[in-house]
C-alpha cells in the first residue's frame, strides 16, 4: 500500500509543530551518552530543558528535579552534545554581499545589519549542527567592519557589536589589481600585499595619533574590542604579529592555514587562532597555502588556543581527528573552545546548568563519518527534524 | 625492526638509568636542550685553496667557525684546531665567501609592484619574506647566500627592500637589515599611459625629485628637532624610512640603464639628493658615463644583460669590463632573479670574464663588492676573522662552469652538502 508523499509530509510538519509547541515546558531528554564538554561524557545521561535553558544534567536526574517534565527517550546509541559554534563565517550575509569594495577602511559597517535570517546557507548551517555563529564582514577590503554573534535558529543576536575585522592577506587586492601598468584612473591601492600592510599600518597609526576618528579601531587597539586579523600564509601571520607589536594590540588570528609553521611565535604571544577549515581535497588552501592535514593536531600539541570554523564543522572535527587531533579536543574545537575565544562561554559551548539549551542529537559517535544528526535544538526549540536534513543533504 | 631484541632490552635499561639521572635536573636539562638548539656548530674546515676576497688566496688553508662567525682563517700549518671542533675535509676543493646578489625578487611572495602611484616610499617588502623558499634553496646550490630582496620596477619608487640570507630560519633570523635599501626605477618599466603625473620620463623625473625633496625636508625637520634647534615636527609614517636613507645609512638601488637615463640618476640621486646610490643594471650604453660614476665612487652592479653590440667598433663588448676600464671600483653583477635564475649569479661573472674582466675582480664582484655597495661588508662578502661564516665550497673556481658547488655554510651551519643532499648542479 502506498501512502501519498503529501500525507507523509503533513505528518512530519505536524510532528515538528508539536515538538516546537512544547518549547517552554520542561522536557527530559534521555540519551545513550551526553558529551557535556565540561567534563567526562555521561553515559547514559539525561538533560532537563526548560524555558530554553538547561535545568539539569546528570546520569539520572532525580524525580524531585524532574517534576512533571515530559520524558523523551533518544535510544541507547544516541548522543547529545552542545550546539556547534562557528567563530568566523560569512554565512547568512548572502553570496557576494558580505564585502564592501569601494573603500578600504569601513570600520563602522556592521555584519548584523545585513543578515538574511531566511538565507539558505543559514538554514544549512543549522542543519549541520551550528547553533551559534560569529558573522563577519568579508575580506575584500582592509578594515571591513564589525562582526556580530548570532544564533542560527530564530532571529537572535547574541552580540551585535563584537569584533573589528581586518584583512592582512591578498584578498583586498583582488579587485584593485590592474595586472600590468595601470590602464584606468579608477585603479586603487592596494594592488598587492605591500599596499595592504601599508593601508592597515597607516590607519592604525592615524587612529593612535588622533588624526583619524574611528572608535571601533581605537577600541580594538585599546583591547576593549576583539580584533580579528584574517591571515593565512605564514608570512602574513608573522606580519600580524609585527603590527600587533608596533601598535600594541592583541589580535585573534583568523584563517591560519599555515599557523602550524609558526607555532612558537603564536604561543609566545598567546594569540588565539580561529582555523579557517581543516578539510581539504587538495594540496593547497586559499592563497596557495601549504596545507597540513594535521594542522589542528600540531596547534594543539604546541599549546595554541584554537578552534575550528568553516562549513560543516562536524566534518571538520572528524577530519582533524582523523589526521591526529585527540577526539575530545576535536569536539572541544567546535564547541567550548570557540565559545571561549568569542567570550560567550557563559551562555553556550557546554551542557551545563543555566546555559542555553543549544543541543545536537546524533545517533552514534559524533566523530564517526557515518553518524547522522538527528535534530538540532536552539534555546530549547527543536528546529530541525531529521527528514529535512536528509533532503538538504541531497542538494 | 630497527633494533635486535637484545639491544632493545639494553636500550630500555639505559633509558631507565638515564631517566633517573635526568630527574633531579629536570629544569636544567630543559635549559641545556634549548641552548643546544640555538648553539651553532664549531667547525674546522680544511680547504685546498681559499679565495678570501680580502687579500691573497690561501693555499691549504683552514677556516675555524664558531658561533656562526669565522673565528680564524689561515694556512693549515698555522691554525691550531681547538678541542671539540668538528673537522671537515675539503682539501681537494676551493672555498670562497657566499655569493651576494644585489638585485633579487625571490626572497618572498610575489607581491612586487604596487602599481597605483608612481612613488611609494610607504611600502616595505620584508613583511612578505619567505625564508628558504624553493627558489632560495636552489640559489644556495648555486652558492648564493645573501640577496638584496627588493620591490619591482613597475613604479618610480617601488618601496623599501630588505637584505637577507638565503638559508633556513624565521624571518628575524635571516634578515640582515630592514629597511635594507630603497628601490627606485627610472624610465622604461614605470612608464604608463594614464593615472597621476609621471607617465613619461620628464614627469617621472619630476615626481621622483618632488618625493625625495619631501622626504629630505621631513628628515631635516626631525634632525633639527633632535639637535634642539626646532620644534617637534608632525609625525608622518609615510616618510619615516627616509630617515636612514638621507642619513646615508642605507643605499638606494636604482633600476637604471642607458646613457641618457643614468645621467639623470647621477644628477638627481647623487648630486642633488646626496644619497648613497647603487647603479643596478646599468646596461646598454650606460657604461659610457662610467668616468662620471667613478669620479663619484658610485658602485655599479651590472647586468643581467651583459653585452652590447658597439656599432662604432663593430664589436660585441662586455658591459662589466667596459665599466672596469672606466675605473669603477665597486663593481659587481646581478641576476634580477627570477629574470635570470638566482642560482646563475656566478654565470653573470663568468660571462663578464669571457668579455675581458679579470678573474680576481670577478670573484670580488660576486662577493665583497656587492657587500660594499649594499653597506653590509662588516658582516658578509669576504672570509675574514669576525665575519659571518657564509662559505661556499666548490670543486674549483666558480667562474668555470665545469665546476660545481659541493657544500654551503650559512652562519656557520651547513645548509647544502652534496654528500648528503641531492647534487642539484
Coordinates of N, CA and C in Angstrom, one line a residue, chain A residues 32 43 77 80-81 115 119 162 187 209 279-280 300-301 334 366 368 384 395:
Chain A
X32 N 21.9 8.0 25.2 CA 22.9 7.0 25.5 C 24.2 7.6 26.1
X43 N 27.4 8.6 30.6 CA 26.8 7.5 29.8 C 26.1 6.5 30.7
X77 N 22.0 4.2 21.6 CA 23.1 4.7 20.8 C 23.2 6.2 20.6
X80 N 24.0 13.2 22.9 CA 23.7 14.7 22.9 C 24.9 15.4 23.1
X81 N 25.1 16.5 22.4 CA 26.3 17.3 22.6 C 25.9 18.8 22.4
X115 N 22.2 40.7 7.7 CA 21.9 39.3 7.8 C 20.6 38.9 7.3
X119 N 18.2 33.0 4.8 CA 19.1 32.6 3.8 C 19.3 31.1 3.9
X162 N 30.4 43.2 18.1 CA 31.5 42.4 18.6 C 32.9 42.9 18.0
X187 N 41.9 52.5 -10.8 CA 42.6 51.5 -10.1 C 43.0 52.1 -8.7
X209 N 47.5 58.3 16.6 CA 48.0 59.6 16.7 C 46.8 60.6 16.9
X279 N 39.2 20.6 6.5 CA 39.0 19.5 5.5 C 39.6 20.1 4.1
X280 N 40.1 19.1 3.3 CA 40.6 19.5 2.0 C 40.6 18.3 1.1
X300 N 47.4 22.1 18.6 CA 47.1 21.6 19.9 C 48.3 21.2 20.7
X301 N 49.2 20.4 20.0 CA 50.4 19.9 20.7 C 51.3 21.1 21.1
X334 N 35.1 22.7 18.4 CA 33.9 23.2 17.7 C 32.8 23.6 18.7
X366 N 29.9 11.1 17.5 CA 29.9 12.3 16.7 C 31.1 12.4 15.7
X368 N 32.4 9.8 14.1 CA 32.3 8.8 13.1 C 31.7 9.4 11.9
X384 N 15.0 21.5 13.8 CA 15.4 20.8 12.6 C 15.1 19.3 12.7
X395 N 21.0 18.1 -1.7 CA 21.2 19.3 -2.5 C 22.5 19.3 -3.3

